[in-house]
């Protein structure tokens, strides 16, 4: 061993076809050629033209590319995710690959110091993609301004500025956050910065010789002992059209598009890209450190051709000099060469010169055995500055494994090579079999005559297992933290005192933020006590980690619990959102009355996502009060923002604010039992913890309670919100919650176990139970104390409070003597990001593997225990896309330019360009480039930079919806009254079809952006029907989300996201085919006439039923006058298909996942084939896919057209089609009808019934009621109408549609029947309600009365109130007294109603004269009393 | 003044009971120390403290009523001095 020997101890690389070192070596051994056609996004095909002599046309289109391997996770390297965009990918990749090489060298495991280390990177100064984008942003944009001023002088400065801004939107992300991202030397400095290397860090550029020069310099740093460890390497990603033209113009590229180094047919090089890094240390140190040694660098040499040749052609004299330099300094003899990894570019002159050089250096002596030669360029192309490192890594692996590696495409070696000692290696050969020394030389000869050579020799290696990961302290950060884990108290204290930086392992664990000397002393005092110390003075310590076994971590979402809310500061959270690349929060702009709830919900979900992204996941999740809704969203039980949906609905209803206020009482609830019973109107809202609970009551009651508490010295505070949630005060909100859980949100399998604060138990599994729980949630108290105890018993030891609030305080109180750790993800003391670091530190101390790189600690991501699956890994973009001018110019501007260019008789380029083919982007691109080339220079005046419009503007349009504007809406009446008889002017209400909403959205969009193509509509949802009875105006809002998508909404009714972009390419062949055709029993006439579909003429788009199988249906359809009628036929086809296959549904779509357009969505002429296919169904929905096909080409494809299942039993189906013939109520006796509100659960079913039964006038009465009253009123009306209909049928044999009966109440509240038939006059009707049951009776001529009452035990007071002394004697003492008391009551009530006066003050006013069986006689009237379950029905028959 | 020192001593003693003697020595408990800031007391610990103050001083010091009237801001910045001053005032009235 020589003192100067340098070892290669670690390597990493990415080359075409190889994502890492192993793949690279395997590809070499397998003789894999990874050269392919240039991907379009890298080099646009427009540039390829082998016939053209133009400087911007290329004759070669093949090369090596690495796009698929360039992923990068900023979090792993402690970078702000936001800074990735706009940073040259080579900077990021160099950082990542350096770390990989250091990992490979075991630097982190062995905890080898990086203090005296440096990095040298070979890299071409040719601008990379981001640098080019900066150039476009700064230079081309200004060129465009000048072009426009020349072409279209009529454009205002504002317009030109807007165009420029649009242009710059597409030229990258150049800005303050990444301004260093294009500075060339930063590629090395960033590595030094992130890894805290203190040695030299710089870039060298010597074209193809760069790599070996970098290694040569690194070797010197080590030999001089200036550094102890060096990283050297090279990177080349700049495969841009401009870079390629250099080689194309030189004629250096292969015309045959095959790279054949040293072959007689070789005709040029093919380009490649990639990067490689090697870790170097002095051989002695490498042996001492027990590192794997790939190879020993015996010597290296550098030289220049001087004036021996032209800049572009090589000379053997210069090349030879570099080889001689290397070998002379190596102490080896030339005979010892075993293999040459040649530069071997496959250019005629290059190969010939190199072969001559080799002859001169190593002789032509045929007495020595042939040595091997190869060039990896034959497999990956010429990776330019990284060519040398590709060769060095190949050669190092070759000597390390003792294998002579194969080369490709050298079938007939050049004469000059034959004369040398070297022969191409065609198959991998065991080095030992050749008898050659395991010594390799690598050549790298660059443009301009820069030459380099390096010699590698095999070392007898041995390797040892890896042990620990390392640690680097990051200076200068506010949140600097010391994390340490050791096996004993002494070791831990030593580690702190001895500044031992390694994180280590063991049960003695500490996290010290801001570890100054003074604070370290405090920490040592804490450790000495050996008592867990958590979250005090920003120090966490324990020697008994809580999570060392299978104990659990809970995420607890706080509700509105008071003081903590002050810490919700939007800036703080928005900085957090920026850091992780999340959307900034909308709720913070929301000035609503329940802003607090929204703010809390949004901020908590943000923290939750951030933690998950950092790899922290809960074992259990729960929420306190409204925090439970947030928890539901966070675990994925619901996909929507349920908190906002429910609260918005409650707000919209404009309920009177309950006068109820909350009072937080700091006492144990049981201590105050005797006080609280004095306040029956005050309810428990939250049982928070041992020493705090919250009650709710009307203000005056609460104030008097507080007065008493003050006297008892019990602290209590009024809380600043008045929802009344969790108490009977909010019972009126129940319908909104019920509607939400039944109709709006969908429940899905939660991803984490969720517990409820209402039941203190895990969430139920059954969807109906989940829905019920949400409804109960509104009126039932929060049992947080019990929940806390149950979670502890479940094994939860670490509680992470996800948001601002006091729940950790509650938990601390309830679990006062238990060993637990509490940490909050939000704090009013510090930035949200900083606080998340505390969460990670707390988890570390309790023994959980964490992502330490987020804490600024390197080395952690190599901790195998830490899962990186939720990192921020993203693919880097190596491409340089063209500007999409459709997004630069809007319609108005184009017209202006067109006018201007005509006026100045300019070449018609721009004008015709846009008129001819507005969507053809690449065409536009070319034309614009042409014009750019011809531009004249003109003076541009400075432009006012302020007050200029944004490029992507959101829109808000008022849209009238009326029969005048859309007369065809009269043909979209879902509950059409098909009666031939006269009606009350009522044929049913029209409603806006979903597809009409979509077309309205598209119309608004295309008015604003006529030249943007709508490629898809996604996330389509209908929230409720929009009924049209008179002229309405709705607001259509369009909000850009990102640059491609715009979310349209008609608030409360419908929303959909339009995705813009290029046309979806060639339409795919239709995918839905019916293989096995079944006979169809239904004709198109039936579809519309027999009521399968309700649609009138303008929406009867189905023309023919073509084919049917059990799950599919094909129809032919066309667009009619009805707005949205073409797309609506998809829904109709699905509806008919469902009907044919026995699923009776009314096909009202509630959501559609996506509609992808292949044809122009505005071109709806002609006949289409519509095929639907049933995909799946669940408890609530049916999902179908569909396609519209025109002339054999797919026009659009629909995925997941989602239809809500109505609970359509046969009865409702019949009602819908022929309401005259059927009844919903139970026909009881005589004309008495009974309807139980529990027969149908779904709100949707009741909605259907409402539409069938109510007249127009009744509808408006219905709508004026609160939701809770609506149903009760409706069942009464249905029962009454059924009774009346039966009465009329009995008397006249007439069937009457229920909506043709109108029931009004006279001033005394007595119901009056109205129909349009004269012979119906004089019908009397009586309606009674009890516990969700409605009872009705009707009669001609005589007054009828009906009543229903529950049989219950009554006290004597009640008896005395109802029965006279004489009546008491009528009741047989041996029968059920309660029942008979109820019978008499019901009889009296029914009688009272029949008189129109009710009970007239007292039941005693009407005396029962006799009881005969079930017949109770009052005066002259007999009242039949019938027992029905636990009720008595009384009816004056 | 002597009285104030004594009240401070007492309050400090009660705070020590709440925070725990094993932890208190790592904090500097001074007249100016704030409960939630310097002493890192949780709101529930402050309630515990008020219980103790109530027990010690009895009815003369209606501590809870006083606390109930404090604004959020005042609660967050509550210092030992505030408490001592309040108790002192109550005792003088007596």
JSON list of C-alpha atoms in Angstrom, two decimals, chain B residues 1 3-4 7 60-61 84-94:
[
{"chain": "B", "resi": 1, "resn": "UNK", "atom": "CA", "xyz": [-45.40, 44.70, 52.21]},
{"chain": "B", "resi": 3, "resn": "UNK", "atom": "CA", "xyz": [-48.11, 40.69, 54.09]},
{"chain": "B", "resi": 4, "resn": "UNK", "atom": "CA", "xyz": [-47.49, 40.58, 50.36]},
{"chain": "B", "resi": 7, "resn": "UNK", "atom": "CA", "xyz": [-49.00, 35.74, 50.45]},
{"chain": "B", "resi": 60, "resn": "UNK", "atom": "CA", "xyz": [-62.97, 36.07, 52.25]},
{"chain": "B", "resi": 61, "resn": "UNK", "atom": "CA", "xyz": [-61.26, 35.58, 48.92]},
{"chain": "B", "resi": 84, "resn": "UNK", "atom": "CA", "xyz": [-51.07, 38.11, 45.29]},
{"chain": "B", "resi": 85, "resn": "UNK", "atom": "CA", "xyz": [-52.41, 41.61, 44.76]},
{"chain": "B", "resi": 86, "resn": "UNK", "atom": "CA", "xyz": [-55.93, 40.34, 44.50]},
{"chain": "B", "resi": 87, "resn": "UNK", "atom": "CA", "xyz": [-55.68, 38.23, 47.64]},
{"chain": "B", "resi": 88, "resn": "UNK", "atom": "CA", "xyz": [-54.08, 41.10, 49.48]},
{"chain": "B", "resi": 89, "resn": "UNK", "atom": "CA", "xyz": [-56.94, 43.38, 48.49]},
{"chain": "B", "resi": 90, "resn": "UNK", "atom": "CA", "xyz": [-59.52, 40.89, 49.73]},
{"chain": "B", "resi": 91, "resn": "UNK", "atom": "CA", "xyz": [-57.73, 40.40, 53.03]},
{"chain": "B", "resi": 92, "resn": "UNK", "atom": "CA", "xyz": [-57.48, 44.15, 53.61]},
{"chain": "B", "resi": 93, "resn": "UNK", "atom": "CA", "xyz": [-61.19, 44.55, 53.03]},
{"chain": "B", "resi": 94, "resn": "UNK", "atom": "CA", "xyz": [-61.76, 41.97, 55.67]}
]
